[in-house]
Amino acid sequence: MSERILVAVAWPYANGSIHLGQVAGAYLPADIFARYHRLKGNDVLMVSGSDAHGTPVTLSAEKQGVSPEQVFGRYQAEFLDNWERLGIGFDLFTTTHTDNHTQVAQDMFLTLYKKGHIYKDTMSQPYCETDRRFLADRYVEGDCPHCGFESARGDQCDNCGRTLDPQDLINMVCKLCGNAPIIQETEHFFLRLSAFEDQLLEWVRKQDHWRSNVKNFSIGYLEGGLHDRAITRDIEWGVPVPLEGYESKRIYVWFEAVIGYLSASKEFGQLNDNEDRWSDFWQSDSRSYYFMGKDNIPFHTVIWPAMLLGYGGLNLPYDVPANEFLNLEGLQFSTSRNWAIWLPDYLDKYEPDPLRYVLSANMPETSDSDFTWKEYVRSNNDELVATYGNLVHRILTMVSRNFDGKVPEAGTLDSVDNDLLDHARRSFDETEAGIEACHFRAALQSAMGLAREANRYLERQAPWQTVRTDRQRAASTLWVGLAVVNCLKTILSPYLPFSSEKLHAMLGFDGSIEEHGWVWDRDELSPGQPLGTPEPLFTKLDESLVEEEAEKMAG
RNA sequence: GGCAACGUAGCUCAGUGGCAGAGCGGGCGCUUCAUAAGCGCUAGGUCACAGGUUCGAACCCUGUCGUUGCCA
């Protein structure tokens, strides 16, 4: 029975490249999950897009002396290229700067407003008399009232990490002109989050399939009490407030960006000449999974659900498998300190599958994890190449040399043969259950365990010897070996789509793995089926790479 | 400061009441079909620290220290 699965992935700010932390935290797990469900034959919609609005984009634009459109346009193009090269298969990766998104976001705003979930009030904001504009949190800086750090931002101090209100800053200055802003009252719209507290708490408490840290954190967040939050700002870049008299105000980015999941779903339908397509994933018996880093949890377990409840008639998140953070060589990824591995840089030099493998094997599912170049090389050489790639290669070359490159016909199977085939069945089921539950690391371990077991099997059956003494026995062994490789091809394909596709062809199949589906049958390879020319699936990397990359990062 | 997590082998990490685990790395040996890949054996741990509950604690409770995220 086909299921409907919405794979919703956090929207990256379009003011800088994607780094490996974001890949490990959100994009890769989402893609593995989506690929698996597509193989299962389920109806999958995977969406995300560039967060084109928000102050990081305008700040970058002003720094570079270009328009915000140019900034987000450049990164939107880069993101699309990166997804293609890394094999992140979005059904639609759009942006928040589309007419469609504006319309959907304004509809959400108006509906909530009419239903009384949004109300007007006034608040105090820094106003720069020189630039004649209100200043967003990140447009002011000053001394941190807690630690005295001299260039704390309006929303947070980068030194002591505390969150701030602009009014807290000592010696506050406008980042644009350097003059001191004044504090001025301004009218804004507020989301009545407090009204949803009980309903959300009841809902979150029922989510027993959520990761415990996600659930506990959300419950704690709700029990601490929800405060109504301002959802508009006095800025020019963003979605206009759709009410007369408020033309100078924009919907604030944290409220508007999450609506992207819905607007992207609608845009997907329009692009495919099926206007109502979005409702399959939002109003019917569909499950939605939201992938993101841990810093984004409350937006997806509390605020977005509150908006959906207020709007009415739309599905709440089914699961929010948020990941912890990936560190780099023991330190946090930091854009400002340029401590990062940027995805476009990686893709210019290396293959996609090894990265997908290393990040999956080390995915920060339950706690922060660490990426090091040393581990990257080790993992590629000792696991991908030595365990899996070599297994495939030794079996294929033996068949190629001794059985005319055709699937040999098995004779009677012995208990060792059957044990391995049983193991393959178990690994297939375990990998399936693991991915289904968003336990990507464990599922990958199960698959790799099968590759190790197959190497042990070969050692025991030694077909390179029996081929000279008992040709039928060697044929049976290699037939079993091929059947297991065929299994590995499928269960590893969500993780290693490029090499699995290559292997699929080498095993003599036509078409793609996606057409083939998430199935494994030991008898799938028919005797006599001609195999392709065996080629290594992965390449060993030289240790010198570790030092080269270390030097690059130090510089 | 409040809340939620995390701290386990050289490294990266599993393990939530019942004999401390895996992968990789180290050491020794075997093998040679395969990308010098593979297989077996082996060494290696005060489960952050200190208390408590229990017949029994890495696991439950309290406190301390360290790390992370969110919030004020």
XYZ file of C-alpha atoms (C1' of nucleotides) in Angstrom:
627
model
C 0.000 0.000 0.000
C 1.411 3.325 -1.033
C 1.868 5.935 1.664
C 2.165 9.693 1.324
C 5.298 11.207 2.829
C 6.134 14.910 3.024
C 9.855 15.455 3.564
C 10.273 19.049 4.719
C 13.816 20.332 5.095
C 15.029 23.466 6.872
C 15.418 26.517 4.633
C 19.001 27.806 4.403
C 19.602 31.546 4.539
C 20.635 32.616 1.082
C 23.582 34.691 2.215
C 26.359 32.122 2.190
C 27.355 28.671 1.050
C 26.169 25.458 2.665
C 28.708 23.822 4.963
C 29.065 20.184 5.938
C 27.370 20.725 9.295
C 24.142 21.641 7.531
C 24.490 18.667 5.215
C 24.875 16.223 8.105
C 22.202 17.908 10.175
C 19.376 18.193 7.679
C 19.901 17.703 3.950
C 21.539 14.295 3.947
C 19.206 12.556 6.431
C 16.225 14.031 4.582
C 17.523 12.749 1.269
C 18.249 9.256 2.602
C 14.742 9.139 3.997
C 13.144 10.405 0.786
C 15.139 8.041 -1.411
C 14.146 5.084 0.721
C 10.457 5.987 0.518
C 10.607 6.532 -3.227
C 12.176 3.071 -3.594
C 9.327 1.702 -1.513
C 6.985 3.106 -4.105
C 5.541 5.677 -1.720
C 4.263 9.047 -2.814
C 7.036 11.380 -1.686
C 7.268 15.161 -1.796
C 10.583 16.611 -0.636
C 10.666 20.389 -0.496
C 12.733 23.249 0.791
C 14.195 26.463 -0.591
C 16.308 29.493 -0.023
C 15.281 31.780 2.793
C 15.656 34.919 0.740
C 14.429 37.375 3.372
C 15.738 38.118 6.798
C 18.452 40.465 7.929
C 21.429 38.186 7.158
C 20.622 38.620 3.469
C 20.219 42.392 3.562
C 23.331 42.751 5.717
C 25.371 40.769 3.189
C 23.903 42.784 0.353
C 24.796 46.096 1.990
C 28.290 44.891 2.808
C 28.860 43.867 -0.807
C 27.094 46.894 -2.253
C 24.602 44.819 -4.228
C 20.869 44.252 -4.002
C 19.338 41.560 -1.812
C 17.985 40.003 -5.013
C 21.511 39.550 -6.290
C 22.681 37.968 -3.039
C 19.922 35.413 -2.767
C 19.913 34.816 -6.504
C 23.550 33.900 -6.478
C 23.197 31.465 -3.582
C 19.977 29.994 -4.900
C 21.864 29.025 -8.062
C 24.739 27.645 -6.016
C 22.426 25.589 -3.792
C 20.685 24.037 -6.776
C 24.015 23.099 -8.300
C 25.234 21.646 -4.988
C 22.126 19.500 -4.492
C 22.549 18.118 -7.973
C 26.180 17.226 -7.417
C 25.708 15.776 -3.929
C 22.615 13.889 -5.021
C 20.173 15.651 -2.688
C 16.994 14.951 -4.619
C 14.520 17.707 -3.893
C 11.245 17.539 -5.743
C 11.276 21.296 -5.437
C 13.894 23.629 -3.983
C 12.371 27.064 -4.373
C 12.807 30.375 -2.559
C 10.711 32.543 -0.293
C 10.977 35.345 -2.853
C 8.221 34.167 -5.187
C 4.746 35.526 -5.856
C 3.348 32.194 -4.765
C 5.075 32.318 -1.403
C 4.011 35.918 -0.867
C 0.432 34.910 -1.557
C 0.476 31.840 0.694
C 2.229 33.696 3.519
C -0.207 36.615 3.291
C -3.136 34.220 3.278
C -1.793 32.576 6.436
C -1.342 36.015 8.006
C -4.807 37.243 7.069
C -6.563 34.061 8.106
C -4.891 34.073 11.506
C -5.669 37.777 11.824
C -9.346 37.304 10.997
C -9.591 34.422 13.425
C -8.116 36.597 16.166
C -4.839 34.732 16.499
C -2.934 37.808 15.383
C -3.476 41.209 17.042
C -2.027 44.705 16.915
C 0.113 46.231 19.654
C 3.007 48.623 20.008
C 6.621 47.908 20.865
C 9.818 49.864 21.271
C 12.460 49.587 18.577
C 15.768 51.303 17.895
C 15.288 54.013 15.259
C 18.144 55.689 13.433
C 17.412 59.346 12.756
C 20.295 59.584 10.288
C 19.197 56.674 8.128
C 15.552 57.424 8.937
C 14.636 53.825 9.559
C 13.932 51.347 12.307
C 16.831 49.035 12.949
C 16.457 45.267 13.115
C 18.272 43.492 15.923
C 21.282 42.753 13.802
C 21.570 46.331 12.622
C 22.619 47.604 16.017
C 25.606 46.790 18.132
C 27.040 47.895 21.422
C 28.604 46.726 24.673
C 27.167 43.556 26.147
C 25.550 44.327 29.521
C 26.638 40.931 30.831
C 30.258 40.548 29.804
C 31.181 43.967 28.451
C 32.060 42.599 24.997
C 32.248 45.602 22.703
C 30.506 44.462 19.552
C 27.511 42.521 20.794
C 24.648 42.342 18.303
C 21.139 43.452 19.086
C 19.900 39.899 19.381
C 22.868 38.127 20.884
C 26.340 38.606 22.306
C 28.869 36.610 20.295
C 31.254 36.577 23.205
C 29.189 35.262 26.111
C 26.428 33.838 23.924
C 23.535 35.387 25.802
C 20.487 36.500 23.932
C 19.746 40.198 24.172
C 17.219 42.855 23.418
C 18.585 45.873 21.561
C 17.595 48.081 24.499
C 19.963 46.120 26.755
C 23.009 47.228 24.783
C 25.248 49.855 26.335
C 26.467 52.538 23.911
C 24.226 51.180 21.170
C 25.145 52.338 17.671
C 23.612 51.930 14.236
C 25.665 49.510 12.174
C 25.001 51.506 9.021
C 26.109 54.980 10.060
C 27.659 54.565 13.497
C 25.369 57.072 15.175
C 23.364 56.335 18.298
C 19.770 55.335 17.539
C 16.831 56.445 19.607
C 14.190 54.113 20.979
C 10.833 54.739 19.395
C 7.382 53.193 19.686
C 6.050 51.427 16.634
C 2.916 49.466 15.917
C 3.228 45.776 15.121
C 1.318 42.549 14.791
C 1.669 39.807 17.355
C 0.982 36.101 17.126
C -1.144 34.932 20.052
C 1.062 31.952 20.826
C -0.055 31.865 24.451
C -3.511 30.754 23.378
C -2.148 27.499 21.953
C -0.129 26.424 24.955
C -2.469 23.764 26.361
C -3.437 22.328 23.002
C 0.206 22.036 21.941
C 1.288 20.523 25.227
C -1.363 17.846 24.913
C -0.309 17.153 21.343
C 3.439 17.007 22.018
C 2.971 14.682 25.005
C 1.360 12.121 22.687
C 4.317 12.010 20.278
C 5.950 8.851 21.605
C 7.773 8.196 18.334
C 9.709 11.491 18.549
C 13.328 11.495 19.595
C 13.395 11.932 23.353
C 15.493 15.082 23.280
C 13.114 16.687 20.771
C 10.081 15.765 22.817
C 11.536 16.689 26.214
C 12.842 19.953 24.951
C 9.499 20.863 23.394
C 7.584 19.984 26.538
C 9.979 22.080 28.585
C 9.601 24.958 26.152
C 5.820 24.778 26.430
C 5.752 24.320 30.190
C 7.896 27.423 30.516
C 4.978 29.350 29.042
C 4.557 30.726 25.559
C 4.883 34.446 24.988
C 3.127 36.206 22.164
C 5.671 37.301 19.602
C 5.873 40.184 17.179
C 5.657 38.907 13.620
C 6.177 42.148 11.704
C 9.089 44.523 11.307
C 9.726 47.994 9.924
C 11.895 46.892 7.024
C 11.656 46.947 3.239
C 12.902 43.509 2.276
C 10.369 40.749 2.796
C 6.722 39.831 2.425
C 4.495 42.943 2.786
C 1.847 43.020 5.489
C -1.397 42.587 3.502
C -3.391 45.279 5.299
C -4.058 48.875 4.355
C -1.996 51.397 6.252
C 0.843 49.003 6.939
C 2.598 49.162 3.575
C 5.917 50.015 5.181
C 5.965 46.877 7.292
C 7.050 43.348 6.402
C 6.193 39.984 7.867
C 9.085 38.957 10.056
C 11.187 36.179 8.689
C 10.744 33.594 11.435
C 6.991 33.641 10.896
C 7.147 33.772 7.139
C 9.895 31.261 6.346
C 8.231 28.219 7.936
C 5.216 28.853 5.733
C 7.585 27.929 2.917
C 6.862 24.258 3.489
C 3.264 24.866 2.514
C 3.925 27.371 -0.263
C 6.565 25.121 -1.826
C 4.079 22.239 -1.821
C 1.580 24.443 -3.640
C 4.195 25.636 -6.117
C 5.129 22.018 -6.824
C 1.526 21.297 -7.778
C 1.331 24.334 -10.044
C 4.537 23.366 -11.814
C 3.090 19.938 -12.477
C -0.286 21.121 -13.706
C -2.034 19.770 -10.663
C -3.240 22.688 -8.536
C -4.667 20.477 -5.792
C -1.620 18.255 -5.497
C -0.451 19.996 -2.305
C -3.521 18.815 -0.421
C -2.379 15.193 -0.802
C 0.392 16.033 1.629
C -1.364 18.533 3.877
C -4.982 17.513 4.164
C -5.084 13.785 3.619
C -3.671 10.754 5.343
C -0.058 11.826 4.857
C 2.882 11.872 7.229
C 5.194 14.880 7.356
C 8.809 14.720 8.527
C 10.772 17.890 9.255
C 14.562 17.682 9.080
C 16.733 20.332 10.751
C 19.411 21.021 13.319
C 18.644 21.199 17.033
C 18.697 25.000 17.071
C 15.502 24.940 15.028
C 13.433 22.588 17.185
C 10.968 25.034 18.788
C 10.024 26.548 15.454
C 8.924 23.165 14.197
C 7.455 21.564 17.309
C 5.761 24.633 18.769
C 5.506 27.742 16.617
C 4.733 26.209 13.220
C 2.222 23.768 14.781
C 0.578 26.744 16.520
C 0.227 28.491 13.180
C -1.195 25.339 11.587
C -3.686 24.865 14.413
C -4.752 28.484 14.156
C -5.171 28.305 10.412
C -7.026 25.012 10.623
C -7.411 22.040 8.309
C -3.706 21.343 7.766
C -1.663 18.396 9.011
C 0.632 18.883 11.988
C 4.185 17.502 11.799
C 4.285 13.734 12.170
C 7.923 13.657 13.220
C 10.702 16.176 13.780
C 13.906 14.120 13.690
C 16.181 17.033 14.541
C 19.881 16.305 14.629
C 22.482 17.617 17.026
C 25.475 19.456 15.590
C 28.442 18.288 13.598
C 31.709 19.836 14.727
C 34.796 20.308 12.593
C 38.097 19.061 13.983
C 36.740 19.477 17.511
C 35.435 23.029 17.056
C 32.025 24.346 16.079
C 31.432 25.318 12.484
C 31.583 29.095 12.401
C 30.752 31.192 9.394
C 32.117 34.375 10.929
C 35.448 32.765 11.809
C 35.456 30.926 8.483
C 35.866 27.626 10.320
C 33.980 25.417 7.923
C 34.163 23.082 4.992
C 31.985 24.615 2.316
C 30.006 22.202 0.233
C 30.932 23.738 -3.155
C 34.626 23.510 -2.238
C 34.231 19.883 -1.257
C 32.361 18.993 -4.422
C 34.970 20.677 -6.609
C 37.626 18.312 -5.283
C 36.020 15.078 -4.116
C 33.314 12.522 -4.845
C 29.816 12.794 -3.359
C 29.315 9.224 -2.096
C 32.323 9.127 0.278
C 31.057 12.296 1.936
C 27.551 10.885 2.185
C 29.010 7.745 3.720
C 31.228 9.465 6.275
C 28.524 11.878 7.361
C 25.946 9.070 7.617
C 28.228 6.767 9.607
C 28.901 9.644 11.947
C 25.570 11.422 11.865
C 24.911 13.552 14.968
C 21.647 11.823 15.798
C 21.959 11.499 19.549
C 24.814 13.838 20.371
C 27.173 16.235 18.656
C 29.711 14.441 16.495
C 32.952 15.419 14.863
C 34.181 15.606 11.284
C 37.921 15.371 10.739
C 39.765 14.985 7.465
C 41.730 12.171 9.014
C 38.549 10.284 9.769
C 37.243 11.086 6.314
C 40.263 9.475 4.642
C 40.263 6.551 7.056
C 36.583 5.907 6.638
C 36.822 6.075 2.868
C 39.880 3.819 2.642
C 39.183 1.294 5.387
C 35.417 0.988 5.137
C 34.126 2.082 1.768
C 37.037 0.889 -0.349
C 38.346 -2.026 1.715
C 35.163 -3.552 3.060
C 32.433 -2.775 0.559
C 34.143 -1.714 -2.672
C 36.685 -4.498 -2.501
C 34.020 -7.114 -1.749
C 32.132 -6.120 -4.857
C 35.260 -5.982 -6.947
C 36.668 -9.367 -5.919
C 33.379 -11.136 -6.600
C 32.800 -9.464 -9.938
C 36.328 -10.050 -11.178
C 36.201 -13.731 -10.200
C 32.971 -14.156 -12.093
C 34.363 -12.196 -14.989
C 37.521 -14.289 -15.234
C 36.154 -17.720 -14.447
C 32.566 -17.709 -15.591
C 32.713 -15.681 -18.758
C 31.257 -12.597 -17.057
C 27.855 -14.238 -16.671
C 25.873 -15.052 -13.539
C 26.853 -18.663 -12.753
C 24.277 -21.339 -12.037
C 24.228 -22.413 -8.403
C 24.220 -26.078 -7.390
C 23.076 -27.334 -4.016
C 23.596 -24.713 -1.340
C 25.254 -25.699 1.927
C 24.524 -24.315 5.384
C 27.264 -21.671 5.069
C 25.671 -20.415 1.876
C 22.245 -20.317 3.458
C 23.532 -18.604 6.600
C 24.866 -15.731 4.532
C 21.665 -15.442 2.526
C 19.702 -15.379 5.790
C 22.030 -12.706 7.084
C 21.336 -10.659 3.960
C 17.606 -10.945 4.566
C 18.063 -9.804 8.156
C 20.227 -6.849 7.106
C 17.662 -5.858 4.498
C 14.919 -5.839 7.140
C 17.067 -4.072 9.728
C 18.123 -1.361 7.309
C 14.508 -0.838 6.340
C 13.354 -0.603 9.957
C 16.242 1.712 10.812
C 15.577 4.199 8.024
C 11.850 4.023 8.688
C 12.546 5.101 12.290
C 15.072 7.755 11.186
C 17.919 5.815 12.789
C 20.178 6.373 9.827
C 23.471 5.556 11.470
C 22.315 2.231 12.873
C 20.706 1.272 9.571
C 23.963 1.949 7.739
C 25.873 -0.122 10.277
C 23.587 -3.040 9.644
C 24.217 -2.814 5.910
C 27.975 -2.577 6.370
C 27.812 -5.512 8.758
C 26.517 -7.578 5.861
C 29.492 -6.533 3.721
C 31.882 -7.663 6.463
C 30.003 -10.930 6.836
C 30.243 -11.528 3.105
C 34.024 -11.065 3.247
C 34.176 -13.702 6.010
C 32.035 -15.980 3.891
C 34.413 -15.726 0.938
C 37.360 -16.495 3.178
C 35.607 -19.617 4.334
C 34.406 -20.833 0.948
C 37.582 -19.748 -0.888
C 36.149 -19.856 -4.407
C 39.602 -18.980 -5.811
C 40.595 -22.499 -4.686
C 37.424 -24.439 -5.385
C 37.330 -23.025 -8.888
C 40.255 -25.371 -9.628
C 38.987 -28.384 -7.687
C 35.194 -28.206 -7.670
C 33.896 -25.829 -10.283
C 30.259 -26.321 -9.297
C 31.057 -25.358 -5.689
C 32.804 -22.191 -6.875
C 29.805 -21.383 -9.048
C 27.466 -21.714 -6.068
C 29.700 -19.551 -3.877
C 29.929 -16.788 -6.451
C 26.223 -16.956 -7.136
C 25.578 -16.412 -3.412
C 28.169 -13.634 -3.416
C 26.432 -11.898 -6.310
C 23.047 -12.230 -4.631
C 24.431 -10.528 -1.510
C 26.137 -7.773 -3.501
C 22.805 -7.219 -5.198
C 21.218 -6.835 -1.765
C 23.902 -4.371 -0.643
C 23.328 -2.351 -3.783
C 19.730 -1.716 -2.793
C 20.053 -1.189 0.938
C 23.007 1.167 0.478
C 21.438 3.126 -2.350
C 19.709 5.727 -0.146
C 23.163 6.467 1.299
C 25.328 5.918 -1.785
C 23.071 6.654 -4.760
C 25.840 7.185 -7.311
C 27.830 4.022 -6.651
C 24.691 1.923 -6.233
C 23.494 3.031 -9.637
C 26.874 2.110 -11.069
C 26.725 -1.297 -9.392
C 23.188 -1.857 -10.615
C 24.482 -1.527 -14.176
C 27.564 -3.659 -13.458
C 25.263 -6.436 -12.288
C 23.721 -6.383 -15.718
C 20.430 -4.673 -14.993
C 18.781 -2.144 -17.256
C 17.109 0.952 -15.909
C 17.605 2.726 -12.600
C 17.468 1.505 -9.030
C 14.456 3.685 -8.410
C 12.525 1.720 -11.015
C 13.848 -1.473 -9.489
C 12.541 -0.543 -6.047
C 13.181 -1.461 -2.431
C 13.107 -5.222 -2.903
C 15.583 -8.025 -2.635
C 15.144 -11.555 -3.844
C 18.032 -14.018 -3.755
C 16.966 -15.379 -7.130
C 16.778 -12.003 -8.785
C 19.953 -12.564 -10.790
C 19.195 -15.180 -13.406
C 21.934 -17.631 -14.364
C 23.495 -16.585 -17.639
C 22.736 -12.880 -17.118
C 25.739 -11.020 -18.544
C 27.505 -8.654 -16.141
C 29.148 -5.389 -17.041
C 32.893 -4.846 -16.856
C 33.961 -4.769 -13.188
C 35.278 -1.398 -12.117
C 36.197 -0.187 -8.632
C 33.256 1.612 -7.021
C 35.446 3.863 -4.868
C 38.960 5.217 -4.998
C 41.508 5.134 -2.225
C 42.549 8.553 -0.988
C 46.108 9.519 -0.176
C 46.925 10.359 3.432
C 48.587 13.577 2.292
C 45.100 14.960 1.772
C 44.741 15.306 5.552
C 47.636 17.711 5.814
C 46.705 19.670 2.711
C 43.232 20.310 4.032
C 44.550 21.120 7.516
C 46.847 23.753 6.052
C 44.035 25.180 4.005
C 41.845 25.564 7.053
C 44.617 27.081 9.173
C 45.223 29.641 6.431
C 20.404 32.374 35.756
C 16.238 28.623 34.021
C 15.164 24.358 30.857
C 16.768 20.091 27.731
C 20.684 17.014 26.375
C 25.658 15.016 26.313
C 30.427 13.088 29.001
C 31.785 4.931 27.818
C 38.510 1.639 24.700
C 43.946 5.278 21.260
C 39.854 7.519 17.638
C 34.498 7.762 16.181
C 30.416 6.048 18.599
C 26.440 1.975 20.362
C 24.564 0.274 24.893
C 18.517 2.979 29.782
C 18.497 -2.390 35.957
C 21.490 -8.503 35.154
C 29.095 -11.151 32.974
C 31.340 -3.504 29.825
C 30.259 -3.536 23.332
C 31.047 -2.368 17.698
C 33.831 -0.296 13.764
C 38.522 1.586 12.854
C 43.484 1.938 14.672
C 47.757 -1.099 17.670
C 50.223 -6.204 18.287
C 50.636 -11.438 16.537
C 49.406 -14.973 12.906
C 46.912 -16.901 8.286
C 45.552 -16.057 3.251
C 46.513 -14.250 -1.831
C 40.493 -14.058 -5.645
C 40.530 -8.644 -4.919
C 41.968 -1.394 -5.171
C 48.714 -4.306 -0.323
C 42.360 -5.409 -0.218
C 40.550 -10.098 3.091
C 40.265 -13.471 7.576
C 41.489 -15.217 12.717
C 43.472 -14.274 17.478
C 44.929 -10.536 20.945
C 45.980 -6.165 23.997
C 43.335 -1.910 25.540
C 38.096 0.897 29.925
C 37.886 3.602 37.791
C 31.522 3.817 31.897
C 33.488 12.542 33.917
C 33.630 12.975 39.540
C 31.217 12.322 44.555
C 27.200 10.442 47.183
C 22.389 7.680 47.311
C 18.368 3.832 45.914
C 18.692 -1.583 44.780
C 20.158 -8.464 45.777
C 22.429 -6.039 41.553
C 23.715 0.673 38.541
C 27.196 2.862 32.564
C 21.734 2.829 33.046
C 17.385 5.246 38.351
C 17.936 9.663 42.179
C 20.939 14.004 44.264
C 25.077 17.128 43.864
C 29.719 18.835 41.416
C 32.727 19.672 37.053
C 33.005 20.034 31.647
C 30.505 20.513 26.638
C 26.156 21.904 23.530
C 21.352 23.992 22.247
C 17.074 26.936 23.544
C 15.108 30.703 26.672
C 15.465 35.109 30.214
